Amino acid sequence: QCQKGTYATSTSSVCEQCPKGYYCTGGTNLTKCADGTYNDLVGQSSSSACKSCSGVVANCKSCLLTTGQCSACNDGYELKNGVCEQGSNELLFTYTGSYSETVNANGKQKIYLKSSGTFTSLNSKKMTLFLVGGGGNGVVHGTHGGGGGGGGYTNQTMFTFATNKQYNVTIGAAMEKTYFGSIYAEAGQKGYMRNGGAPNGGGACSDGEDGTQFDGEWFGGGGGGGDWGDWCWAGSGGLGGGGDEGRPGTENTGGGGSGGPPAYSGGSGVVIILAN
């Protein structure tokens, strides 16, 4: 039987020296060093021979198994000239759909995904993901007013993007959910005759309820319900407007449709990615 620091294969009786990147406890045992560690010496016999990658380069996450040369850094750091430097908070990406990218009032990266497509993250970053479902359609009540459609639901979550990972994105039209991968936001419900649409539409001559505020903007407000001779307003951030037949509403992202003639369709959803 082979001694510690050597090993034999199951088909050979010849004991060979334990190679770099591994340790050998004797017999046929050949064990690879764990992720995040390396071993640059031959003939090693215990796991203590496997040294941490961060011991060679600070904030190194993984390295070459036999040399310790850093190959990837911890989150928030970037590999430059063999060392891990504090990285920016910017998410690098490509997107096949329509989008825009801005910097918010606090100087943070803000990405709006406006049409369906494939999102590919090119680095690993933790961001805030905000989804708005499509708004509910308004419903006319006879020749007068009706129920304003509910604004699209919102979904806010912390999300860690993986390097070179693709995510399918579906931007919900009126009455449709919005998806980012498996994460989604529900659509607003259709308005009712002289009643509000769930979750936040306006009833007959009642204003639509406000939606959700995210990073200084309103999304998903309900459309105002309509009634003869009266004006009803959409909620803040609602793409549906007033429901009176003489003052039809307009449409905005994720808002419910107005209830007056004509009954406007709910607004489409949106996905927003914001740096922390």
PDB file of C-alpha atoms in Angstrom:
ATOM      1  CA  GLN A   1       0.000   0.000   0.000  1.00  0.00           C
ATOM      2  CA  CYS A   2       1.235   3.494  -0.851  1.00  0.00           C
ATOM      3  CA  GLN A   3       2.500   5.722   1.950  1.00  0.00           C
ATOM      4  CA  LYS A   4       1.261   9.235   2.750  1.00  0.00           C
ATOM      5  CA  GLY A   5       2.256  11.744   0.083  1.00  0.00           C
ATOM      6  CA  THR A   6       1.959   9.115  -2.635  1.00  0.00           C
ATOM      7  CA  TYR A   7      -0.867   7.312  -4.375  1.00  0.00           C
ATOM      8  CA  ALA A   8      -1.616   4.532  -6.822  1.00  0.00           C
ATOM      9  CA  THR A   9      -4.434   4.221  -9.301  1.00  0.00           C
ATOM     10  CA  SER A  10      -6.935   1.398  -9.000  1.00  0.00           C
ATOM     11  CA  THR A  11      -5.314  -0.308 -11.990  1.00  0.00           C
ATOM     12  CA  SER A  12      -1.665   0.067 -10.934  1.00  0.00           C
ATOM     13  CA  SER A  13       0.449  -1.072  -7.983  1.00  0.00           C
ATOM     14  CA  VAL A  14       3.083   1.599  -8.607  1.00  0.00           C
ATOM     15  CA  CYS A  15       3.073   4.402  -6.009  1.00  0.00           C
ATOM     16  CA  GLU A  16       3.469   7.846  -7.529  1.00  0.00           C
ATOM     17  CA  GLN A  17       4.277  11.166  -5.895  1.00  0.00           C
ATOM     18  CA  CYS A  18       1.225  13.313  -5.074  1.00  0.00           C
ATOM     19  CA  PRO A  19       1.037  16.154  -7.634  1.00  0.00           C
ATOM     20  CA  LYS A  20       0.594  19.861  -7.063  1.00  0.00           C
ATOM     21  CA  GLY A  21      -2.983  20.951  -6.398  1.00  0.00           C
ATOM     22  CA  TYR A  22      -3.737  17.726  -4.501  1.00  0.00           C
ATOM     23  CA  TYR A  23      -2.940  15.891  -1.275  1.00  0.00           C
ATOM     24  CA  CYS A  24      -2.615  12.141  -0.780  1.00  0.00           C
ATOM     25  CA  THR A  25      -3.309  10.322   2.480  1.00  0.00           C
ATOM     26  CA  GLY A  26      -2.016   6.971   1.220  1.00  0.00           C
ATOM     27  CA  GLY A  27      -3.327   4.078  -0.795  1.00  0.00           C
ATOM     28  CA  THR A  28      -5.342   5.203  -3.811  1.00  0.00           C
ATOM     29  CA  ASN A  29      -6.475   8.448  -2.184  1.00  0.00           C
ATOM     30  CA  LEU A  30      -5.852  11.463  -4.429  1.00  0.00           C
ATOM     31  CA  THR A  31      -7.817  14.500  -3.205  1.00  0.00           C
ATOM     32  CA  LYS A  32      -8.080  17.830  -5.030  1.00  0.00           C
ATOM     33  CA  CYS A  33      -7.739  21.027  -2.972  1.00  0.00           C
ATOM     34  CA  ALA A  34     -11.045  22.747  -2.264  1.00  0.00           C
ATOM     35  CA  ASP A  35     -12.286  25.736  -4.270  1.00  0.00           C
ATOM     36  CA  GLY A  36     -10.594  28.928  -3.140  1.00  0.00           C
ATOM     37  CA  THR A  37      -7.381  27.119  -2.202  1.00  0.00           C
ATOM     38  CA  TYR A  38      -4.235  25.900  -3.964  1.00  0.00           C
ATOM     39  CA  ASN A  39      -1.145  23.744  -3.373  1.00  0.00           C
ATOM     40  CA  ASP A  40       2.115  24.512  -5.194  1.00  0.00           C
ATOM     41  CA  LEU A  41       4.096  21.594  -3.697  1.00  0.00           C
ATOM     42  CA  VAL A  42       4.320  17.902  -4.594  1.00  0.00           C
ATOM     43  CA  GLY A  43       4.179  15.027  -2.140  1.00  0.00           C
ATOM     44  CA  GLN A  44       1.676  16.602   0.256  1.00  0.00           C
ATOM     45  CA  SER A  45      -0.331  14.345   2.565  1.00  0.00           C
ATOM     46  CA  SER A  46      -3.042  16.469   4.265  1.00  0.00           C
ATOM     47  CA  SER A  47      -5.596  19.211   3.541  1.00  0.00           C
ATOM     48  CA  SER A  48      -3.445  21.686   5.494  1.00  0.00           C
ATOM     49  CA  ALA A  49      -1.202  21.794   2.411  1.00  0.00           C
ATOM     50  CA  CYS A  50      -4.016  23.607   0.559  1.00  0.00           C
ATOM     51  CA  LYS A  51      -3.553  27.344   1.145  1.00  0.00           C
ATOM     52  CA  SER A  52      -6.114  30.107   0.721  1.00  0.00           C
ATOM     53  CA  CYS A  53      -6.056  32.075  -2.539  1.00  0.00           C
ATOM     54  CA  SER A  54      -6.587  35.275  -0.548  1.00  0.00           C
ATOM     55  CA  GLY A  55      -3.296  34.606   1.234  1.00  0.00           C
ATOM     56  CA  VAL A  56      -1.491  35.365  -2.023  1.00  0.00           C
ATOM     57  CA  VAL A  57      -3.746  38.150  -3.312  1.00  0.00           C
ATOM     58  CA  ALA A  58      -6.065  39.980  -0.922  1.00  0.00           C
ATOM     59  CA  ASN A  59      -9.792  39.598  -1.727  1.00  0.00           C
ATOM     60  CA  CYS A  60      -9.087  36.795  -4.204  1.00  0.00           C
ATOM     61  CA  LYS A  61     -12.015  34.386  -4.547  1.00  0.00           C
ATOM     62  CA  SER A  62     -10.451  31.665  -6.692  1.00  0.00           C
ATOM     63  CA  CYS A  63      -7.021  30.935  -8.113  1.00  0.00           C
ATOM     64  CA  LEU A  64      -5.053  28.470 -10.221  1.00  0.00           C
ATOM     65  CA  LEU A  65      -4.870  25.165  -8.412  1.00  0.00           C
ATOM     66  CA  THR A  66      -1.113  24.659  -8.662  1.00  0.00           C
ATOM     67  CA  THR A  67       0.305  28.215  -8.496  1.00  0.00           C
ATOM     68  CA  GLY A  68      -2.082  30.384  -6.453  1.00  0.00           C
ATOM     69  CA  GLN A  69      -2.343  32.923  -9.277  1.00  0.00           C
ATOM     70  CA  CYS A  70      -5.635  34.766  -8.775  1.00  0.00           C
ATOM     71  CA  SER A  71      -8.326  34.104 -11.380  1.00  0.00           C
ATOM     72  CA  ALA A  72     -11.412  35.776  -9.816  1.00  0.00           C
ATOM     73  CA  CYS A  73     -12.036  38.327  -7.056  1.00  0.00           C
ATOM     74  CA  ASN A  74     -14.643  38.675  -4.318  1.00  0.00           C
ATOM     75  CA  ASP A  75     -17.803  40.659  -5.106  1.00  0.00           C
ATOM     76  CA  GLY A  76     -17.073  44.366  -5.293  1.00  0.00           C
ATOM     77  CA  TYR A  77     -13.500  43.816  -6.540  1.00  0.00           C
ATOM     78  CA  GLU A  78     -12.023  43.546 -10.018  1.00  0.00           C
ATOM     79  CA  LEU A  79      -8.943  41.624 -11.147  1.00  0.00           C
ATOM     80  CA  LYS A  80      -6.383  44.022 -12.608  1.00  0.00           C
ATOM     81  CA  ASN A  81      -2.753  43.108 -13.288  1.00  0.00           C
ATOM     82  CA  GLY A  82      -2.973  40.095 -10.987  1.00  0.00           C
ATOM     83  CA  VAL A  83      -4.434  41.921  -7.977  1.00  0.00           C
ATOM     84  CA  CYS A  84      -7.985  42.560  -6.733  1.00  0.00           C
ATOM     85  CA  GLU A  85      -8.867  46.249  -6.744  1.00  0.00           C
ATOM     86  CA  GLN A  86     -12.001  47.907  -5.387  1.00  0.00           C
ATOM     87  CA  GLY A  87     -14.399  47.944  -8.313  1.00  0.00           C
ATOM     88  CA  SER A  88     -17.105  50.354  -9.307  1.00  0.00           C
ATOM     89  CA  ASN A  89     -20.735  49.541  -8.558  1.00  0.00           C
ATOM     90  CA  GLU A  90     -21.572  49.563 -12.256  1.00  0.00           C
ATOM     91  CA  LEU A  91     -23.320  46.561 -13.772  1.00  0.00           C
ATOM     92  CA  LEU A  92     -21.947  45.776 -17.228  1.00  0.00           C
ATOM     93  CA  PHE A  93     -24.514  44.265 -19.570  1.00  0.00           C
ATOM     94  CA  THR A  94     -25.967  43.803 -23.027  1.00  0.00           C
ATOM     95  CA  TYR A  95     -29.685  43.811 -23.852  1.00  0.00           C
ATOM     96  CA  THR A  96     -31.512  42.810 -27.016  1.00  0.00           C
ATOM     97  CA  GLY A  97     -34.641  44.859 -26.245  1.00  0.00           C
ATOM     98  CA  SER A  98     -35.254  48.586 -25.910  1.00  0.00           C
ATOM     99  CA  TYR A  99     -33.700  50.202 -22.836  1.00  0.00           C
ATOM    100  CA  SER A 100     -32.243  53.419 -21.469  1.00  0.00           C
ATOM    101  CA  GLU A 101     -29.536  54.022 -18.893  1.00  0.00           C
ATOM    102  CA  THR A 102     -29.192  57.063 -16.636  1.00  0.00           C
ATOM    103  CA  VAL A 103     -27.515  58.170 -13.417  1.00  0.00           C
ATOM    104  CA  ASN A 104     -29.908  59.020 -10.576  1.00  0.00           C
ATOM    105  CA  ALA A 105     -29.711  61.973  -8.187  1.00  0.00           C
ATOM    106  CA  ASN A 106     -27.296  60.057  -5.954  1.00  0.00           C
ATOM    107  CA  GLY A 107     -24.964  59.246  -8.818  1.00  0.00           C
ATOM    108  CA  LYS A 108     -26.060  55.597  -9.051  1.00  0.00           C
ATOM    109  CA  GLN A 109     -26.527  53.599 -12.243  1.00  0.00           C
ATOM    110  CA  LYS A 110     -30.178  53.196 -13.243  1.00  0.00           C
ATOM    111  CA  ILE A 111     -31.308  50.969 -16.127  1.00  0.00           C
ATOM    112  CA  TYR A 112     -34.823  50.945 -17.627  1.00  0.00           C
ATOM    113  CA  LEU A 113     -35.840  47.856 -19.650  1.00  0.00           C
ATOM    114  CA  LYS A 114     -38.742  48.984 -21.821  1.00  0.00           C
ATOM    115  CA  SER A 115     -39.412  46.077 -24.173  1.00  0.00           C
ATOM    116  CA  SER A 116     -38.966  42.331 -23.959  1.00  0.00           C
ATOM    117  CA  GLY A 117     -35.566  40.821 -24.698  1.00  0.00           C
ATOM    118  CA  THR A 118     -32.559  38.933 -23.333  1.00  0.00           C
ATOM    119  CA  PHE A 119     -30.459  40.592 -20.625  1.00  0.00           C
ATOM    120  CA  THR A 120     -26.840  39.411 -20.280  1.00  0.00           C
ATOM    121  CA  SER A 121     -24.858  40.514 -17.217  1.00  0.00           C
ATOM    122  CA  LEU A 122     -21.127  40.714 -17.897  1.00  0.00           C
ATOM    123  CA  ASN A 123     -19.987  40.977 -14.275  1.00  0.00           C
ATOM    124  CA  SER A 124     -21.195  40.036 -10.814  1.00  0.00           C
ATOM    125  CA  LYS A 125     -23.008  42.826  -8.967  1.00  0.00           C
ATOM    126  CA  LYS A 126     -25.705  43.094  -6.319  1.00  0.00           C
ATOM    127  CA  MET A 127     -28.460  45.477  -7.453  1.00  0.00           C
ATOM    128  CA  THR A 128     -32.059  46.390  -6.650  1.00  0.00           C
ATOM    129  CA  LEU A 129     -34.552  44.961  -9.143  1.00  0.00           C
ATOM    130  CA  PHE A 130     -37.924  46.740  -9.510  1.00  0.00           C
ATOM    131  CA  LEU A 131     -40.680  45.285 -11.710  1.00  0.00           C
ATOM    132  CA  VAL A 132     -44.048  46.782 -12.676  1.00  0.00           C
ATOM    133  CA  GLY A 133     -46.775  44.644 -14.234  1.00  0.00           C
ATOM    134  CA  GLY A 134     -48.994  45.880 -17.044  1.00  0.00           C
ATOM    135  CA  GLY A 135     -51.975  47.990 -15.991  1.00  0.00           C
ATOM    136  CA  GLY A 136     -55.593  46.832 -16.062  1.00  0.00           C
ATOM    137  CA  ASN A 137     -57.929  48.034 -18.807  1.00  0.00           C
ATOM    138  CA  GLY A 138     -60.681  50.481 -17.995  1.00  0.00           C
ATOM    139  CA  VAL A 139     -64.339  49.538 -18.574  1.00  0.00           C
ATOM    140  CA  VAL A 140     -67.028  51.842 -19.988  1.00  0.00           C
ATOM    141  CA  HIS A 141     -70.440  51.935 -18.323  1.00  0.00           C
ATOM    142  CA  GLY A 142     -72.925  52.610 -21.096  1.00  0.00           C
ATOM    143  CA  THR A 143     -72.332  56.009 -22.690  1.00  0.00           C
ATOM    144  CA  HIS A 144     -71.016  57.546 -19.507  1.00  0.00           C
ATOM    145  CA  GLY A 145     -68.285  56.605 -17.079  1.00  0.00           C
ATOM    146  CA  GLY A 146     -67.050  53.292 -15.838  1.00  0.00           C
ATOM    147  CA  GLY A 147     -64.418  51.637 -13.685  1.00  0.00           C
ATOM    148  CA  GLY A 148     -60.803  52.641 -13.994  1.00  0.00           C
ATOM    149  CA  GLY A 149     -58.393  49.737 -14.438  1.00  0.00           C
ATOM    150  CA  GLY A 150     -56.100  48.790 -11.571  1.00  0.00           C
ATOM    151  CA  GLY A 151     -52.472  49.790 -11.779  1.00  0.00           C
ATOM    152  CA  GLY A 152     -49.912  47.073 -12.300  1.00  0.00           C
ATOM    153  CA  TYR A 153     -48.494  45.473  -9.178  1.00  0.00           C
ATOM    154  CA  THR A 154     -44.873  46.149  -8.297  1.00  0.00           C
ATOM    155  CA  ASN A 155     -42.145  43.816  -7.056  1.00  0.00           C
ATOM    156  CA  GLN A 156     -38.903  45.087  -5.492  1.00  0.00           C
ATOM    157  CA  THR A 157     -36.087  42.751  -4.519  1.00  0.00           C
ATOM    158  CA  MET A 158     -32.335  42.622  -4.016  1.00  0.00           C
ATOM    159  CA  PHE A 159     -30.750  40.630  -6.828  1.00  0.00           C
ATOM    160  CA  THR A 160     -27.190  39.416  -7.417  1.00  0.00           C
ATOM    161  CA  PHE A 161     -26.298  39.204 -11.099  1.00  0.00           C
ATOM    162  CA  ALA A 162     -23.946  36.419 -12.145  1.00  0.00           C
ATOM    163  CA  THR A 163     -21.082  36.949 -14.577  1.00  0.00           C
ATOM    164  CA  ASN A 164     -21.940  36.079 -18.203  1.00  0.00           C
ATOM    165  CA  LYS A 165     -25.461  35.030 -17.231  1.00  0.00           C
ATOM    166  CA  GLN A 166     -28.508  35.469 -19.485  1.00  0.00           C
ATOM    167  CA  TYR A 167     -31.946  36.414 -18.150  1.00  0.00           C
ATOM    168  CA  ASN A 168     -35.134  36.382 -20.233  1.00  0.00           C
ATOM    169  CA  VAL A 169     -37.201  39.548 -19.800  1.00  0.00           C
ATOM    170  CA  THR A 170     -40.895  39.956 -20.641  1.00  0.00           C
ATOM    171  CA  ILE A 171     -42.346  43.464 -20.349  1.00  0.00           C
ATOM    172  CA  GLY A 172     -46.049  43.032 -19.683  1.00  0.00           C
ATOM    173  CA  ALA A 173     -48.535  44.828 -21.910  1.00  0.00           C
ATOM    174  CA  ALA A 174     -51.952  45.757 -20.474  1.00  0.00           C
ATOM    175  CA  MET A 175     -53.311  42.883 -18.351  1.00  0.00           C
ATOM    176  CA  GLU A 176     -49.989  40.977 -18.550  1.00  0.00           C
ATOM    177  CA  LYS A 177     -47.317  40.108 -15.983  1.00  0.00           C
ATOM    178  CA  THR A 178     -43.768  41.452 -16.240  1.00  0.00           C
ATOM    179  CA  TYR A 179     -40.917  38.943 -15.852  1.00  0.00           C
ATOM    180  CA  PHE A 180     -37.181  39.126 -15.194  1.00  0.00           C
ATOM    181  CA  GLY A 181     -36.074  35.500 -15.279  1.00  0.00           C
ATOM    182  CA  SER A 182     -38.339  33.756 -12.756  1.00  0.00           C
ATOM    183  CA  ILE A 183     -39.116  36.973 -10.855  1.00  0.00           C
ATOM    184  CA  TYR A 184     -42.376  38.653 -11.838  1.00  0.00           C
ATOM    185  CA  ALA A 185     -44.874  41.402 -11.046  1.00  0.00           C
ATOM    186  CA  GLU A 186     -48.612  40.828 -11.450  1.00  0.00           C
ATOM    187  CA  ALA A 187     -50.739  42.840 -13.858  1.00  0.00           C
ATOM    188  CA  GLY A 188     -53.475  45.165 -12.645  1.00  0.00           C
ATOM    189  CA  GLN A 189     -57.005  43.837 -12.958  1.00  0.00           C
ATOM    190  CA  LYS A 190     -59.605  45.053 -15.390  1.00  0.00           C
ATOM    191  CA  GLY A 191     -62.001  47.742 -14.186  1.00  0.00           C
ATOM    192  CA  TYR A 192     -65.601  46.954 -13.232  1.00  0.00           C
ATOM    193  CA  MET A 193     -68.815  48.708 -14.206  1.00  0.00           C
ATOM    194  CA  ARG A 194     -68.890  51.781 -11.980  1.00  0.00           C
ATOM    195  CA  ASN A 195     -66.455  50.140  -9.593  1.00  0.00           C
ATOM    196  CA  GLY A 196     -62.732  50.350  -9.130  1.00  0.00           C
ATOM    197  CA  GLY A 197     -60.427  47.880 -10.731  1.00  0.00           C
ATOM    198  CA  ALA A 198     -58.202  45.924  -8.336  1.00  0.00           C
ATOM    199  CA  PRO A 199     -55.787  46.667  -6.846  1.00  0.00           C
ATOM    200  CA  ASN A 200     -56.006  50.427  -7.195  1.00  0.00           C
ATOM    201  CA  GLY A 201     -58.379  51.651  -9.895  1.00  0.00           C
ATOM    202  CA  GLY A 202     -61.069  54.306  -9.492  1.00  0.00           C
ATOM    203  CA  GLY A 203     -64.810  53.589  -9.383  1.00  0.00           C
ATOM    204  CA  ALA A 204     -67.572  55.673 -10.923  1.00  0.00           C
ATOM    205  CA  CYS A 205     -66.305  59.223 -10.573  1.00  0.00           C
ATOM    206  CA  SER A 206     -63.647  58.247  -8.070  1.00  0.00           C
ATOM    207  CA  ASP A 207     -59.970  58.910  -8.503  1.00  0.00           C
ATOM    208  CA  GLY A 208     -57.512  56.118  -9.095  1.00  0.00           C
ATOM    209  CA  GLU A 209     -55.286  55.244  -6.158  1.00  0.00           C
ATOM    210  CA  ASP A 210     -51.587  56.040  -6.138  1.00  0.00           C
ATOM    211  CA  GLY A 211     -49.108  53.401  -7.178  1.00  0.00           C
ATOM    212  CA  THR A 212     -45.660  52.723  -5.706  1.00  0.00           C
ATOM    213  CA  GLN A 213     -42.801  55.180  -5.494  1.00  0.00           C
ATOM    214  CA  PHE A 214     -39.337  53.934  -6.405  1.00  0.00           C
ATOM    215  CA  ASP A 215     -36.228  56.112  -6.475  1.00  0.00           C
ATOM    216  CA  GLY A 216     -38.292  59.295  -6.728  1.00  0.00           C
ATOM    217  CA  GLU A 217     -40.695  58.068  -9.438  1.00  0.00           C
ATOM    218  CA  TRP A 218     -44.270  56.782  -9.271  1.00  0.00           C
ATOM    219  CA  PHE A 219     -45.368  53.566 -10.974  1.00  0.00           C
ATOM    220  CA  GLY A 220     -48.560  51.540 -11.228  1.00  0.00           C
ATOM    221  CA  GLY A 221     -51.224  54.054 -10.224  1.00  0.00           C
ATOM    222  CA  GLY A 222     -54.847  53.151 -10.999  1.00  0.00           C
ATOM    223  CA  GLY A 223     -56.936  54.816 -13.677  1.00  0.00           C
ATOM    224  CA  GLY A 224     -59.696  57.172 -12.571  1.00  0.00           C
ATOM    225  CA  GLY A 225     -63.286  56.010 -12.942  1.00  0.00           C
ATOM    226  CA  GLY A 226     -65.589  58.129 -15.098  1.00  0.00           C
ATOM    227  CA  ASP A 227     -69.045  59.656 -14.547  1.00  0.00           C
ATOM    228  CA  TRP A 228     -71.163  62.051 -16.601  1.00  0.00           C
ATOM    229  CA  GLY A 229     -70.055  65.641 -16.156  1.00  0.00           C
ATOM    230  CA  ASP A 230     -67.325  64.905 -13.635  1.00  0.00           C
ATOM    231  CA  TRP A 231     -63.604  64.507 -13.907  1.00  0.00           C
ATOM    232  CA  CYS A 232     -61.752  61.760 -12.092  1.00  0.00           C
ATOM    233  CA  TRP A 233     -58.015  61.536 -12.005  1.00  0.00           C
ATOM    234  CA  ALA A 234     -55.493  58.771 -12.231  1.00  0.00           C
ATOM    235  CA  GLY A 235     -53.413  57.949  -9.215  1.00  0.00           C
ATOM    236  CA  SER A 236     -49.828  59.198  -9.079  1.00  0.00           C
ATOM    237  CA  GLY A 237     -47.757  57.212 -11.515  1.00  0.00           C
ATOM    238  CA  GLY A 238     -50.881  55.929 -13.214  1.00  0.00           C
ATOM    239  CA  LEU A 239     -50.825  55.829 -16.923  1.00  0.00           C
ATOM    240  CA  GLY A 240     -54.593  55.866 -16.974  1.00  0.00           C
ATOM    241  CA  GLY A 241     -56.058  59.349 -16.712  1.00  0.00           C
ATOM    242  CA  GLY A 242     -59.392  60.956 -15.819  1.00  0.00           C
ATOM    243  CA  GLY A 243     -62.464  58.971 -16.762  1.00  0.00           C
ATOM    244  CA  ASP A 244     -64.937  61.674 -17.857  1.00  0.00           C
ATOM    245  CA  GLU A 245     -66.035  61.338 -21.467  1.00  0.00           C
ATOM    246  CA  GLY A 246     -65.106  64.948 -22.138  1.00  0.00           C
ATOM    247  CA  ARG A 247     -61.648  64.520 -20.666  1.00  0.00           C
ATOM    248  CA  PRO A 248     -60.148  61.177 -21.627  1.00  0.00           C
ATOM    249  CA  GLY A 249     -57.060  60.084 -19.788  1.00  0.00           C
ATOM    250  CA  THR A 250     -53.577  59.398 -21.023  1.00  0.00           C
ATOM    251  CA  GLU A 251     -51.530  56.298 -20.438  1.00  0.00           C
ATOM    252  CA  ASN A 252     -48.270  55.793 -18.582  1.00  0.00           C
ATOM    253  CA  THR A 253     -46.088  52.910 -17.390  1.00  0.00           C
ATOM    254  CA  GLY A 254     -48.007  50.266 -15.482  1.00  0.00           C
ATOM    255  CA  GLY A 255     -51.041  52.456 -14.855  1.00  0.00           C
ATOM    256  CA  GLY A 256     -54.652  51.381 -15.086  1.00  0.00           C
ATOM    257  CA  GLY A 257     -56.819  52.488 -17.990  1.00  0.00           C
ATOM    258  CA  SER A 258     -59.423  55.182 -17.456  1.00  0.00           C
ATOM    259  CA  GLY A 259     -63.098  54.277 -17.168  1.00  0.00           C
ATOM    260  CA  GLY A 260     -64.720  56.969 -19.291  1.00  0.00           C
ATOM    261  CA  PRO A 261     -65.386  56.637 -23.020  1.00  0.00           C
ATOM    262  CA  PRO A 262     -63.203  55.502 -24.601  1.00  0.00           C
ATOM    263  CA  ALA A 263     -61.939  53.000 -22.054  1.00  0.00           C
ATOM    264  CA  TYR A 264     -58.212  53.295 -22.358  1.00  0.00           C
ATOM    265  CA  SER A 265     -55.928  50.312 -22.143  1.00  0.00           C
ATOM    266  CA  GLY A 266     -53.683  49.976 -19.142  1.00  0.00           C
ATOM    267  CA  GLY A 267     -50.089  51.031 -19.575  1.00  0.00           C
ATOM    268  CA  SER A 268     -47.270  48.578 -20.185  1.00  0.00           C
ATOM    269  CA  GLY A 269     -44.944  47.438 -17.424  1.00  0.00           C
ATOM    270  CA  VAL A 270     -41.249  48.142 -16.938  1.00  0.00           C
ATOM    271  CA  VAL A 271     -38.152  46.669 -15.284  1.00  0.00           C
ATOM    272  CA  ILE A 272     -35.724  48.972 -13.471  1.00  0.00           C
ATOM    273  CA  ILE A 273     -32.272  47.954 -12.246  1.00  0.00           C
ATOM    274  CA  LEU A 274     -30.682  50.285  -9.679  1.00  0.00           C
ATOM    275  CA  ALA A 275     -27.184  50.186  -8.211  1.00  0.00           C
ATOM    276  CA  ASN A 276     -27.080  49.941  -4.403  1.00  0.00           C
TER     277      ASN A 276
END
